[in-house]
């Protein structure tokens, strides 16, 4: 069930997806609100229809439009980064919340949780676990130097201070067993199975778009 949350300037947002749906509410129907967000992402930010739909569903679209309406500025030197899980793929949603730990046995990249279970809220993190669920991937990203969450704790949209931090961030993710994904080239070199990239990452260097897929983020080449 959707809930309405007010964000600055009277902007309200609906979200249903990775962690509950957020809304931007005025007198319009919920369907109308969702359609408006998708339409604005396509027309004002040059998003493809499919990307606009998923960003609307998970709430990222509303946060992007809020920044657009507030006149937020950045450039190719200090871009926005946003994450897009596959809402129809349980492994993708699991990876966003937990990383590789606890993926179904047999799934490429799956790892058992150290200690057998995810760490509870106040437990010390076991060796090899850098962030606890939920939203472990986003939490890890937002904890890195030069990165700021812009999605009010949804951990889907980030400001990155400069390109060096963005490149370094990719390496930091690949350094962690919890998040590392192995691409076709490395898999062939080592004779192991390649890992499907479970999360897509995009960058924006201007809010009027277009967004750009950031493949280095998804897995080791």
C-alpha positions as semicolon CSV with decimal commas, in nm:
position;residue;x (nm);y (nm);z (nm)
1;X;0,000;0,000;0,000
2;X;0,129;0,348;-0,088
3;X;0,204;0,616;0,163
4;X;0,245;0,988;0,106
5;X;0,557;1,166;0,224
6;X;0,606;1,540;0,191
7;X;0,937;1,663;0,055
8;X;1,044;2,028;0,036
9;X;0,842;2,288;-0,158
10;X;0,520;2,097;-0,093
11;X;0,641;1,826;-0,330
12;X;0,492;1,489;-0,246
13;X;0,599;1,155;-0,378
14;X;0,459;0,801;-0,414
15;X;0,685;0,497;-0,415
16;X;0,630;0,121;-0,434
17;X;0,923;-0,094;-0,527
18;X;1,241;-0,152;-0,344
19;X;1,125;-0,018;-0,009
20;X;0,773;0,109;-0,028
21;X;0,623;0,364;-0,261
22;X;0,647;0,740;-0,217
23;X;0,413;1,001;-0,353
24;X;0,389;1,358;-0,456
25;X;0,027;1,435;-0,370
26;X;-0,202;1,718;-0,469
27;X;-0,566;1,678;-0,577
28;X;-0,484;1,434;-0,857
29;X;-0,545;1,063;-0,851
30;X;-0,258;0,827;-0,774
31;X;-0,256;0,704;-1,133
32;X;-0,244;1,061;-1,257
33;X;0,045;1,142;-1,028
34;X;0,245;0,846;-1,150
35;X;0,170;0,932;-1,511
36;X;0,280;1,291;-1,451
37;X;0,614;1,180;-1,306
38;X;0,680;0,945;-1,599
39;X;0,578;1,209;-1,850
40;X;0,803;1,474;-1,699
41;X;1,101;1,238;-1,685
42;X;1,057;1,166;-2,056
43;X;0,984;1,520;-2,172
44;X;1,197;1,728;-1,938
45;X;1,487;1,492;-1,860
46;X;1,506;1,286;-2,183
47;X;1,452;0,953;-2,007
48;X;1,354;0,652;-2,220
49;X;1,001;0,533;-2,142
50;X;1,114;0,212;-1,967
51;X;1,365;0,392;-1,745
52;X;1,111;0,662;-1,661
53;X;0,860;0,396;-1,556
54;X;1,092;0,213;-1,316
55;X;1,230;0,540;-1,172
56;X;0,873;0,655;-1,109
57;X;0,785;0,326;-0,942
58;X;1,078;0,317;-0,702
59;X;1,059;0,688;-0,617
60;X;1,382;0,806;-0,780
61;X;1,186;0,998;-1,042
62;X;1,018;1,214;-0,781
63;X;1,348;1,297;-0,616
64;X;1,500;1,390;-0,953
65;X;1,205;1,616;-1,036
66;X;1,229;1,777;-0,692
67;X;1,593;1,863;-0,762
68;X;1,498;1,994;-1,107
69;X;1,224;2,215;-0,964
70;X;1,455;2,345;-0,692
71;X;1,718;2,445;-0,948
72;X;1,981;2,197;-0,832
73;X;2,296;2,220;-1,044
74;X;2,584;1,989;-1,120
75;X;2,812;1,915;-1,417
76;X;3,004;1,635;-1,583
77;X;3,271;1,694;-1,317
78;X;3,028;1,639;-1,026
79;X;2,749;1,415;-1,153
80;X;2,446;1,248;-1,002
81;X;2,450;0,870;-0,973
82;X;2,132;0,667;-0,942
83;X;2,067;0,296;-0,902
84;X;1,799;0,099;-1,086
85;X;1,715;-0,249;-0,956
86;X;1,500;-0,484;-1,162
87;X;1,163;-0,484;-0,988
88;X;1,070;-0,815;-1,153
89;X;1,384;-0,995;-1,037
90;X;1,398;-1,105;-0,674
91;X;1,774;-1,153;-0,698
92;X;1,815;-0,791;-0,804
93;X;1,608;-0,666;-0,510
94;X;1,795;-0,899;-0,274
95;X;2,130;-0,774;-0,403
96;X;2,029;-0,412;-0,351
97;X;1,936;-0,487;0,009
98;X;2,204;-0,743;0,100
99;X;2,468;-0,769;-0,171
100;X;2,583;-1,117;-0,272
101;X;2,524;-1,258;0,076
102;X;2,217;-1,477;0,090
103;X;2,148;-1,489;-0,284
104;X;1,984;-1,823;-0,374
105;X;2,232;-2,114;-0,379
106;X;2,351;-2,172;-0,733
107;X;2,303;-1,811;-0,833
108;X;2,634;-1,680;-0,975
109;X;2,808;-1,476;-0,708
110;X;2,598;-1,614;-0,423
111;X;2,770;-1,619;-0,084
112;X;2,646;-1,747;0,252
113;X;2,612;-1,490;0,527
114;X;2,915;-1,502;0,757
115;X;2,780;-1,661;1,071
116;X;2,484;-1,802;0,883
117;X;2,240;-1,511;0,922
118;X;2,230;-1,138;0,838
119;X;2,360;-0,918;1,120
120;X;2,088;-0,765;1,338
121;X;2,060;-0,389;1,376
122;X;2,300;-0,355;1,668
123;X;2,526;-0,655;1,610
124;X;2,890;-0,594;1,517
125;X;2,949;-0,659;1,149
126;X;3,117;-0,995;1,078
127;X;3,440;-1,000;0,879
128;X;3,368;-0,940;0,511
129;X;3,039;-0,759;0,570
130;X;3,074;-0,385;0,509
131;X;2,708;-0,284;0,541
132;X;2,408;-0,444;0,707
133;X;2,068;-0,479;0,534
134;X;1,843;-0,327;0,425
135;X;1,971;-0,103;0,143
136;X;2,324;-0,233;0,200
137;X;2,452;-0,130;-0,143
138;X;2,315;0,222;-0,117
139;X;2,437;0,256;0,240
140;X;2,786;0,156;0,131
141;X;2,784;0,408;-0,154
142;X;2,660;0,692;0,066
143;X;2,927;0,616;0,327
144;X;3,210;0,681;0,083
145;X;3,402;1,010;0,073
146;X;3,264;1,263;-0,172
147;X;2,920;1,098;-0,197
148;X;2,590;1,233;-0,061
149;X;2,250;1,062;-0,061
150;X;1,985;1,287;-0,218
151;X;1,689;1,051;-0,183
152;X;1,598;1,110;0,183
153;X;1,734;0,774;0,295
154;X;1,605;0,567;0,002
155;X;1,970;0,516;-0,097
156;X;1,897;0,528;-0,470
157;X;2,017;0,874;-0,578
158;X;2,355;1,027;-0,496
159;X;2,556;1,339;-0,562
160;X;2,923;1,263;-0,638
161;X;3,165;1,549;-0,579
162;X;3,386;1,475;-0,879
163;X;3,467;1,213;-1,143
164;X;3,766;1,085;-0,947
165;X;3,533;0,987;-0,664
166;X;3,300;0,819;-0,916
167;X;3,582;0,608;-1,064
168;X;3,715;0,532;-0,717
169;X;3,366;0,434;-0,603
170;X;3,345;0,167;-0,873
171;X;3,672;0,019;-0,753
172;X;3,560;0,031;-0,390
173;X;3,247;-0,167;-0,472
174;X;3,444;-0,427;-0,665
175;X;3,686;-0,461;-0,373
176;X;3,408;-0,586;-0,146
177;X;3,303;-0,954;-0,150
178;X;2,962;-0,837;-0,044
179;X;2,907;-0,652;-0,375
180;X;3,165;-0,780;-0,626
181;X;3,024;-0,904;-0,959
182;X;3,244;-1,075;-1,220
183;X;3,199;-0,983;-1,584
184;X;3,253;-1,200;-1,893
185;X;3,616;-1,102;-1,954
186;X;3,740;-1,178;-1,603
187;X;3,525;-1,492;-1,591
188;X;3,688;-1,620;-1,911
189;X;4,037;-1,538;-1,785
190;X;3,984;-1,737;-1,464
191;X;3,756;-2,010;-1,598
192;X;3,463;-1,921;-1,374
193;X;3,100;-1,836;-1,439
194;X;3,020;-1,474;-1,517
195;X;2,784;-1,295;-1,283
196;X;2,477;-1,122;-1,419
197;X;2,485;-0,753;-1,325
198;X;2,187;-0,725;-1,089
199;X;2,173;-0,345;-1,061
200;X;2,199;-0,084;-1,334
201;X;2,371;0,243;-1,251
202;X;2,322;0,568;-1,441
203;X;2,483;0,909;-1,424
204;X;2,346;1,253;-1,499
205;X;2,570;1,553;-1,557
206;X;2,271;1,784;-1,612
207;X;1,916;1,748;-1,484
208;X;1,774;1,809;-1,830
209;X;1,935;1,480;-1,930
210;X;2,004;1,256;-2,095
211;X;2,102;0,992;-1,841
212;X;2,399;0,769;-1,921
213;X;2,440;0,403;-1,830
214;X;2,752;0,355;-1,617
215;X;2,859;-0,003;-1,700
216;X;3,182;-0,006;-1,494
217;X;2,969;0,009;-1,184
218;X;2,783;-0,315;-1,261
219;X;3,071;-0,564;-1,248
220;X;3,439;-0,621;-1,303
221;X;3,497;-0,618;-1,680
